[in-house]
Amino acid sequence: MIADLMEQSEPQGDILDLSYDYYGRRLATVGSDRTVKIWEADYAAGSAQAWRCTASWDAHDAPILRVVWAHPEFSPSLIATCSMDRRVILWEDRDRGEGRWPAIAKLMDSRDEVRGVAFAPVHVGLRLATVSADGFLRVYEAPDPANLCQWPPIAEFLGAVGGDTLDNEPIVSATLLGSSSTLPPAPGLGLYTGLGALCWNPSPVDPAELVVGCDDGLARIWRYSTDSGGWVLKAILTGHQMKLHDVAWAPNPGRQFHLIASAGKDGAISIWKLDLKDEPDPRGAQPPQRIPAMVRLEEQPNTPAW
């Protein structure tokens, strides 16, 4: 389908990401030429195979790596993009179909390229998480859905911690809410590694959780704790030999366990089955679990999986 769409518009260089809106009627694409394009299904033509480009604009100063749509409960036409220019930008079609998507907010906290961006599930609220090559996981929130220009940060911490020296200790994130921390305040202290991808837990019955793919070949699961006011490292997922390019958290309608998948530079696809329910612990916070992959696929060894 993308090949057919490209014939209808100017080349976009390498297409680096694409995302449907909630209803599957619009498709956003981003590429190495730093532009965003919005495509709409032309159902008036009698078939969903007819698509047209309704908007195209120069969005960043470097290749754009990710694009995501917000849930329509908050806005039917709100997207976020992240780029190698270290910025996250939110865009909204306020004219509803006029083809104008002004930037309504720019998030410029990262000190390196922003590799991942994801809106939280609707039950978590209007929140946006990002991961960057500087090693930080950041969470932003729009306190007033009627004013989407304001996205203050509510958490910022190194997302790739946890190793042999920390496995037996609880790890609670440093956040902007004043919670206690076992983490260093900045990269360069021996625990720093870049972050490459993220995904929210979509289950509405679980606490807010994120899985983060890291450059050290590990995926880490962070859960927000109302007790500590910060994010707690719940699990470290092993199974890759090189950096992770993407992670996905499967919906679990009625299942008693979670499924998480990842794709890595080592050419492997790993799948984990896990149960992250908290068990009573007299010590309080628990150290992170270390969970091996249930399945490891290597269809193309030595060829990166994206």
mmCIF file of C-alpha atoms in Angstrom:
data_model
loop_
_atom_site.group_PDB
_atom_site.id
_atom_site.type_symbol
_atom_site.label_atom_id
_atom_site.label_comp_id
_atom_site.label_asym_id
_atom_site.label_seq_id
_atom_site.Cartn_x
_atom_site.Cartn_y
_atom_site.Cartn_z
ATOM 1 C CA MET A 1 0.000 0.000 0.000
ATOM 2 C CA ILE A 2 2.819 2.413 0.814
ATOM 3 C CA ALA A 3 4.319 1.889 -2.624
ATOM 4 C CA ASP A 4 0.963 2.911 -4.161
ATOM 5 C CA LEU A 5 0.770 5.966 -1.925
ATOM 6 C CA MET A 6 4.267 7.076 -2.826
ATOM 7 C CA GLU A 7 3.255 7.210 -6.486
ATOM 8 C CA GLN A 8 0.731 9.906 -5.590
ATOM 9 C CA SER A 9 3.158 12.278 -3.886
ATOM 10 C CA GLU A 10 6.673 13.624 -3.922
ATOM 11 C CA PRO A 11 9.313 11.168 -2.639
ATOM 12 C CA GLN A 12 9.771 11.147 1.127
ATOM 13 C CA GLY A 13 13.213 9.574 1.196
ATOM 14 C CA ASP A 14 13.408 6.521 3.426
ATOM 15 C CA ILE A 15 10.123 5.955 5.262
ATOM 16 C CA LEU A 16 11.241 5.479 8.866
ATOM 17 C CA ASP A 17 7.872 5.077 10.585
ATOM 18 C CA LEU A 18 4.136 5.091 9.959
ATOM 19 C CA SER A 19 1.074 5.008 12.166
ATOM 20 C CA TYR A 20 -2.689 4.688 11.718
ATOM 21 C CA ASP A 21 -5.130 6.800 13.676
ATOM 22 C CA TYR A 22 -7.570 5.073 16.047
ATOM 23 C CA TYR A 23 -10.165 4.445 13.324
ATOM 24 C CA GLY A 24 -7.763 3.376 10.593
ATOM 25 C CA ARG A 25 -8.954 6.145 8.275
ATOM 26 C CA ARG A 26 -5.764 8.216 8.343
ATOM 27 C CA LEU A 27 -2.126 7.250 8.100
ATOM 28 C CA ALA A 28 0.841 9.385 9.155
ATOM 29 C CA THR A 29 4.258 8.713 7.638
ATOM 30 C CA VAL A 30 7.635 10.218 8.500
ATOM 31 C CA GLY A 31 10.959 9.901 6.749
ATOM 32 C CA SER A 32 14.555 10.805 6.335
ATOM 33 C CA ASP A 33 13.629 13.947 4.402
ATOM 34 C CA ARG A 34 12.311 15.453 7.694
ATOM 35 C CA THR A 35 8.700 15.723 6.503
ATOM 36 C CA VAL A 36 5.401 14.448 7.864
ATOM 37 C CA LYS A 37 2.669 13.314 5.499
ATOM 38 C CA ILE A 38 -0.957 12.588 6.351
ATOM 39 C CA TRP A 39 -2.910 10.191 4.129
ATOM 40 C CA GLU A 40 -6.672 9.680 4.227
ATOM 41 C CA ALA A 41 -8.773 6.832 2.891
ATOM 42 C CA ASP A 42 -11.135 8.166 0.244
ATOM 43 C CA TYR A 43 -14.236 6.147 0.984
ATOM 44 C CA ALA A 44 -16.204 8.365 -1.383
ATOM 45 C CA ALA A 45 -14.384 6.558 -4.178
ATOM 46 C CA GLY A 46 -16.082 3.369 -3.040
ATOM 47 C CA SER A 47 -13.016 1.558 -1.789
ATOM 48 C CA ALA A 48 -10.549 1.836 1.057
ATOM 49 C CA GLN A 49 -7.850 1.215 -1.554
ATOM 50 C CA ALA A 50 -8.144 4.874 -2.635
ATOM 51 C CA TRP A 51 -5.897 7.088 -0.489
ATOM 52 C CA ARG A 52 -4.899 10.708 -0.905
ATOM 53 C CA CYS A 53 -2.284 12.905 0.727
ATOM 54 C CA THR A 54 -4.123 15.645 2.617
ATOM 55 C CA ALA A 55 -1.161 17.313 4.348
ATOM 56 C CA SER A 56 2.614 17.455 4.044
ATOM 57 C CA TRP A 57 5.028 19.697 5.887
ATOM 58 C CA ASP A 58 8.657 20.139 6.924
ATOM 59 C CA ALA A 59 8.596 19.151 10.573
ATOM 60 C CA HIS A 60 12.153 18.754 11.929
ATOM 61 C CA ASP A 61 15.764 19.679 11.230
ATOM 62 C CA ALA A 62 16.884 16.038 10.960
ATOM 63 C CA PRO A 63 15.369 12.666 10.017
ATOM 64 C CA ILE A 64 12.157 11.849 11.889
ATOM 65 C CA LEU A 65 12.270 8.501 13.664
ATOM 66 C CA ARG A 66 8.755 7.994 15.067
ATOM 67 C CA VAL A 67 5.181 9.247 14.719
ATOM 68 C CA VAL A 68 2.197 8.369 16.957
ATOM 69 C CA TRP A 69 -1.477 9.396 17.258
ATOM 70 C CA ALA A 70 -3.218 10.334 20.482
ATOM 71 C CA HIS A 71 -6.454 8.615 21.480
ATOM 72 C CA PRO A 72 -9.480 10.424 19.951
ATOM 73 C CA GLU A 73 -11.003 10.840 23.425
ATOM 74 C CA PHE A 74 -8.455 13.636 23.878
ATOM 75 C CA SER A 75 -8.185 14.845 20.282
ATOM 76 C CA PRO A 76 -9.068 13.221 16.951
ATOM 77 C CA SER A 77 -6.175 14.949 15.213
ATOM 78 C CA LEU A 78 -3.195 15.070 17.579
ATOM 79 C CA ILE A 79 0.130 13.450 16.654
ATOM 80 C CA ALA A 80 3.621 13.494 18.129
ATOM 81 C CA THR A 81 6.905 13.097 16.255
ATOM 82 C CA CYS A 82 10.462 12.600 17.478
ATOM 83 C CA SER A 83 13.669 13.169 15.601
ATOM 84 C CA MET A 84 17.420 12.994 15.496
ATOM 85 C CA ASP A 85 17.328 16.780 16.066
ATOM 86 C CA ARG A 86 16.662 15.981 19.783
ATOM 87 C CA ARG A 87 13.125 17.337 19.742
ATOM 88 C CA VAL A 88 9.628 15.977 20.247
ATOM 89 C CA ILE A 89 6.930 18.054 18.570
ATOM 90 C CA LEU A 90 3.159 17.807 18.935
ATOM 91 C CA TRP A 91 0.976 18.750 15.977
ATOM 92 C CA GLU A 92 -2.786 19.182 15.777
ATOM 93 C CA ASP A 93 -5.118 19.648 12.821
ATOM 94 C CA ARG A 94 -7.295 22.263 14.431
ATOM 95 C CA ASP A 95 -9.096 23.103 11.188
ATOM 96 C CA ARG A 96 -10.304 19.512 10.846
ATOM 97 C CA GLY A 97 -9.379 18.629 7.297
ATOM 98 C CA GLU A 98 -8.002 21.908 5.982
ATOM 99 C CA GLY A 99 -4.501 20.423 5.732
ATOM 100 C CA ARG A 100 -2.878 22.720 8.293
ATOM 101 C CA TRP A 101 -1.110 21.016 11.190
ATOM 102 C CA PRO A 102 0.566 23.697 13.341
ATOM 103 C CA ALA A 103 3.077 22.762 16.005
ATOM 104 C CA ILE A 104 1.331 23.247 19.341
ATOM 105 C CA ALA A 105 4.149 22.136 21.668
ATOM 106 C CA LYS A 106 7.877 21.429 21.429
ATOM 107 C CA LEU A 107 9.642 19.271 24.018
ATOM 108 C CA MET A 108 13.375 19.930 23.977
ATOM 109 C CA ASP A 109 14.743 18.301 27.129
ATOM 110 C CA SER A 110 16.803 15.586 25.433
ATOM 111 C CA ARG A 111 20.564 15.978 25.052
ATOM 112 C CA ASP A 112 20.719 13.484 22.164
ATOM 113 C CA GLU A 113 18.454 12.092 19.444
ATOM 114 C CA VAL A 114 14.968 11.073 20.566
ATOM 115 C CA ARG A 115 14.391 7.523 19.376
ATOM 116 C CA GLY A 116 10.945 6.708 20.705
ATOM 117 C CA VAL A 117 7.688 8.405 21.616
ATOM 118 C CA ALA A 118 4.385 6.905 22.788
ATOM 119 C CA PHE A 119 1.081 8.215 24.101
ATOM 120 C CA ALA A 120 -0.184 6.432 27.200
ATOM 121 C CA PRO A 121 -3.304 4.245 27.064
ATOM 122 C CA VAL A 122 -6.443 6.239 27.598
ATOM 123 C CA HIS A 123 -6.991 4.925 31.152
ATOM 124 C CA VAL A 124 -3.596 6.353 32.214
ATOM 125 C CA GLY A 125 -4.506 9.829 31.013
ATOM 126 C CA LEU A 126 -3.097 12.269 28.500
ATOM 127 C CA ARG A 127 0.567 11.395 28.962
ATOM 128 C CA LEU A 128 3.447 11.069 26.560
ATOM 129 C CA ALA A 129 6.631 9.056 27.150
ATOM 130 C CA THR A 130 9.901 9.425 25.259
ATOM 131 C CA VAL A 131 13.253 7.641 25.177
ATOM 132 C CA SER A 132 16.526 9.070 23.933
ATOM 133 C CA ALA A 133 20.076 8.152 23.088
ATOM 134 C CA ASP A 134 21.108 10.156 26.181
ATOM 135 C CA GLY A 135 19.733 7.290 28.293
ATOM 136 C CA PHE A 136 16.754 9.122 29.764
ATOM 137 C CA LEU A 137 13.138 8.038 29.914
ATOM 138 C CA ARG A 138 10.895 11.074 30.161
ATOM 139 C CA VAL A 139 7.169 11.311 30.837
ATOM 140 C CA TYR A 140 5.068 14.398 30.095
ATOM 141 C CA GLU A 141 1.446 15.165 30.914
ATOM 142 C CA ALA A 142 -1.112 17.623 29.622
ATOM 143 C CA PRO A 143 -2.871 18.679 32.846
ATOM 144 C CA ASP A 144 -5.702 20.328 30.929
ATOM 145 C CA PRO A 145 -6.968 18.412 27.844
ATOM 146 C CA ALA A 146 -8.536 21.646 26.685
ATOM 147 C CA ASN A 147 -5.056 23.233 26.462
ATOM 148 C CA LEU A 148 -2.777 20.898 24.509
ATOM 149 C CA CYS A 149 -0.027 23.498 24.312
ATOM 150 C CA GLN A 150 1.180 22.717 27.841
ATOM 151 C CA TRP A 151 3.099 19.464 28.444
ATOM 152 C CA PRO A 152 5.138 19.809 31.651
ATOM 153 C CA PRO A 153 7.498 16.914 32.448
ATOM 154 C CA ILE A 154 6.421 14.753 35.369
ATOM 155 C CA ALA A 155 9.274 12.220 35.324
ATOM 156 C CA GLU A 156 12.839 12.071 34.023
ATOM 157 C CA PHE A 157 15.269 9.281 34.885
ATOM 158 C CA LEU A 158 17.879 6.968 33.440
ATOM 159 C CA GLY A 159 15.990 4.043 31.961
ATOM 160 C CA ALA A 160 18.776 1.474 31.507
ATOM 161 C CA VAL A 161 19.898 0.754 35.042
ATOM 162 C CA GLY A 162 20.135 -2.560 36.825
ATOM 163 C CA GLY A 163 23.041 -4.969 36.649
ATOM 164 C CA ASP A 164 24.945 -7.516 38.705
ATOM 165 C CA THR A 165 25.684 -4.942 41.414
ATOM 166 C CA LEU A 166 22.069 -3.846 41.730
ATOM 167 C CA ASP A 167 20.081 -7.022 41.123
ATOM 168 C CA ASN A 168 19.411 -7.664 44.807
ATOM 169 C CA GLU A 169 18.299 -4.129 45.603
ATOM 170 C CA PRO A 170 15.060 -2.301 44.786
ATOM 171 C CA ILE A 171 15.516 0.395 42.153
ATOM 172 C CA VAL A 172 13.258 3.446 42.283
ATOM 173 C CA SER A 173 13.543 6.168 39.696
ATOM 174 C CA ALA A 174 14.518 9.780 40.235
ATOM 175 C CA THR A 175 11.544 11.855 39.145
ATOM 176 C CA LEU A 176 10.587 15.488 39.032
ATOM 177 C CA LEU A 177 8.058 14.811 41.799
ATOM 178 C CA GLY A 178 10.676 14.708 44.527
ATOM 179 C CA SER A 179 10.784 10.946 45.098
ATOM 180 C CA SER A 180 13.842 9.265 46.547
ATOM 181 C CA SER A 181 16.353 7.749 44.171
ATOM 182 C CA THR A 182 19.036 5.128 43.844
ATOM 183 C CA LEU A 183 19.993 6.425 40.407
ATOM 184 C CA PRO A 184 22.720 8.867 39.342
ATOM 185 C CA PRO A 185 21.494 12.291 38.243
ATOM 186 C CA ALA A 186 23.327 12.289 34.908
ATOM 187 C CA PRO A 187 25.058 9.992 32.388
ATOM 188 C CA GLY A 188 28.682 8.991 32.734
ATOM 189 C CA LEU A 189 28.637 7.271 36.136
ATOM 190 C CA GLY A 190 28.952 3.693 34.901
ATOM 191 C CA LEU A 191 25.221 2.948 34.592
ATOM 192 C CA TYR A 192 24.527 4.932 31.456
ATOM 193 C CA THR A 193 23.366 3.400 28.175
ATOM 194 C CA GLY A 194 21.153 4.700 25.402
ATOM 195 C CA LEU A 195 17.465 3.859 24.971
ATOM 196 C CA GLY A 196 16.023 2.849 21.620
ATOM 197 C CA ALA A 197 12.296 2.075 21.944
ATOM 198 C CA LEU A 198 9.367 1.965 24.359
ATOM 199 C CA CYS A 199 5.798 0.718 24.689
ATOM 200 C CA TRP A 200 3.094 1.161 27.331
ATOM 201 C CA ASN A 201 1.283 -1.727 28.956
ATOM 202 C CA PRO A 202 -2.171 -1.484 27.321
ATOM 203 C CA SER A 203 -4.026 -3.345 30.101
ATOM 204 C CA PRO A 204 -6.555 -1.122 31.911
ATOM 205 C CA VAL A 205 -6.424 -3.263 35.075
ATOM 206 C CA ASP A 206 -2.683 -2.851 35.696
ATOM 207 C CA PRO A 207 -0.746 0.134 37.040
ATOM 208 C CA ALA A 208 0.966 2.388 34.510
ATOM 209 C CA GLU A 209 3.884 0.409 33.079
ATOM 210 C CA LEU A 210 6.430 0.861 30.300
ATOM 211 C CA VAL A 211 8.808 -1.558 28.598
ATOM 212 C CA VAL A 212 11.993 0.084 27.326
ATOM 213 C CA GLY A 213 14.424 -1.377 24.781
ATOM 214 C CA CYS A 214 18.035 -0.480 25.574
ATOM 215 C CA ASP A 215 21.359 -0.319 23.782
ATOM 216 C CA ASP A 216 22.881 -2.933 26.112
ATOM 217 C CA GLY A 217 20.605 -5.626 24.641
ATOM 218 C CA LEU A 218 18.214 -5.694 27.620
ATOM 219 C CA ALA A 219 14.593 -4.651 27.903
ATOM 220 C CA ARG A 220 13.430 -3.160 31.184
ATOM 221 C CA ILE A 221 9.956 -2.831 32.641
ATOM 222 C CA TRP A 222 9.180 0.241 34.727
ATOM 223 C CA ARG A 223 6.027 0.550 36.823
ATOM 224 C CA TYR A 224 4.688 3.728 38.380
ATOM 225 C CA SER A 225 4.352 3.388 42.153
ATOM 226 C CA THR A 226 1.838 5.536 43.976
ATOM 227 C CA ASP A 227 3.595 4.651 47.248
ATOM 228 C CA SER A 228 6.987 6.055 46.247
ATOM 229 C CA GLY A 229 5.744 8.657 43.791
ATOM 230 C CA GLY A 230 8.298 7.361 41.274
ATOM 231 C CA TRP A 231 8.869 4.610 38.734
ATOM 232 C CA VAL A 232 10.083 1.243 40.007
ATOM 233 C CA LEU A 233 12.166 -1.176 37.918
ATOM 234 C CA LYS A 234 10.070 -4.359 37.995
ATOM 235 C CA ALA A 235 11.887 -6.639 35.550
ATOM 236 C CA ILE A 236 14.943 -6.994 33.329
ATOM 237 C CA LEU A 237 14.297 -9.026 30.178
ATOM 238 C CA THR A 238 17.255 -10.917 28.721
ATOM 239 C CA GLY A 239 17.626 -12.583 25.331
ATOM 240 C CA HIS A 240 19.561 -10.280 22.996
ATOM 241 C CA GLN A 241 23.258 -9.832 22.364
ATOM 242 C CA MET A 242 23.061 -6.337 20.853
ATOM 243 C CA LYS A 243 20.995 -3.144 21.097
ATOM 244 C CA LEU A 244 17.207 -3.255 20.787
ATOM 245 C CA HIS A 245 15.455 -1.453 17.953
ATOM 246 C CA ASP A 246 11.809 -1.991 18.888
ATOM 247 C CA VAL A 247 9.564 -3.405 21.616
ATOM 248 C CA ALA A 248 5.850 -4.279 21.695
ATOM 249 C CA TRP A 249 3.516 -5.092 24.594
ATOM 250 C CA ALA A 250 0.606 -7.305 23.522
ATOM 251 C CA PRO A 251 -2.956 -6.617 24.643
ATOM 252 C CA ASN A 252 -4.086 -9.277 27.129
ATOM 253 C CA PRO A 253 -7.873 -9.596 27.029
ATOM 254 C CA GLY A 254 -8.585 -12.048 29.828
ATOM 255 C CA ARG A 255 -5.110 -13.607 29.977
ATOM 256 C CA GLN A 256 -3.360 -14.171 33.289
ATOM 257 C CA PHE A 257 0.035 -13.224 31.849
ATOM 258 C CA HIS A 258 1.668 -10.668 29.573
ATOM 259 C CA LEU A 259 3.486 -11.095 26.267
ATOM 260 C CA ILE A 260 6.270 -8.718 25.238
ATOM 261 C CA ALA A 261 8.273 -8.882 22.021
ATOM 262 C CA SER A 262 11.470 -7.148 20.920
ATOM 263 C CA ALA A 263 13.587 -6.824 17.796
ATOM 264 C CA GLY A 264 17.345 -6.302 17.981
ATOM 265 C CA LYS A 265 20.430 -5.414 16.035
ATOM 266 C CA ASP A 266 21.565 -9.029 16.480
ATOM 267 C CA GLY A 267 18.827 -10.092 14.026
ATOM 268 C CA ALA A 268 16.778 -11.813 16.708
ATOM 269 C CA ILE A 269 13.167 -11.445 17.769
ATOM 270 C CA SER A 270 12.556 -12.347 21.406
ATOM 271 C CA ILE A 271 9.233 -13.015 23.130
ATOM 272 C CA TRP A 272 8.687 -13.036 26.896
ATOM 273 C CA LYS A 273 5.822 -14.438 28.924
ATOM 274 C CA LEU A 274 5.590 -12.822 32.320
ATOM 275 C CA ASP A 275 3.461 -12.218 35.357
ATOM 276 C CA LEU A 276 4.258 -8.969 37.119
ATOM 277 C CA LYS A 277 1.778 -9.190 39.980
ATOM 278 C CA ASP A 278 3.184 -7.913 43.241
ATOM 279 C CA GLU A 279 3.525 -10.430 46.060
ATOM 280 C CA PRO A 280 3.595 -9.275 49.700
ATOM 281 C CA ASP A 281 7.169 -8.547 50.759
ATOM 282 C CA PRO A 282 8.015 -7.549 54.361
ATOM 283 C CA ARG A 283 11.020 -5.622 53.040
ATOM 284 C CA GLY A 284 8.812 -3.245 51.103
ATOM 285 C CA ALA A 285 9.996 -2.533 47.545
ATOM 286 C CA GLN A 286 11.216 -5.605 45.693
ATOM 287 C CA PRO A 287 14.320 -6.026 43.528
ATOM 288 C CA PRO A 288 13.676 -6.452 39.803
ATOM 289 C CA GLN A 289 13.014 -9.888 38.370
ATOM 290 C CA ARG A 290 15.417 -11.164 35.720
ATOM 291 C CA ILE A 291 13.396 -12.969 33.050
ATOM 292 C CA PRO A 292 14.829 -14.957 30.111
ATOM 293 C CA ALA A 293 13.072 -14.990 26.747
ATOM 294 C CA MET A 294 10.433 -17.680 26.218
ATOM 295 C CA VAL A 295 11.030 -17.701 22.449
ATOM 296 C CA ARG A 296 13.967 -16.468 20.400
ATOM 297 C CA LEU A 297 13.630 -16.269 16.631
ATOM 298 C CA GLU A 298 16.636 -15.817 14.365
ATOM 299 C CA GLU A 299 15.307 -15.866 10.840
ATOM 300 C CA GLN A 300 18.127 -13.693 9.515
ATOM 301 C CA PRO A 301 21.247 -14.020 11.677
ATOM 302 C CA ASN A 302 23.605 -11.029 11.541
ATOM 303 C CA THR A 303 20.881 -8.937 9.882
ATOM 304 C CA PRO A 304 19.315 -6.312 12.187
ATOM 305 C CA ALA A 305 15.633 -6.764 13.026
ATOM 306 C CA TRP A 306 13.672 -3.525 13.165
#
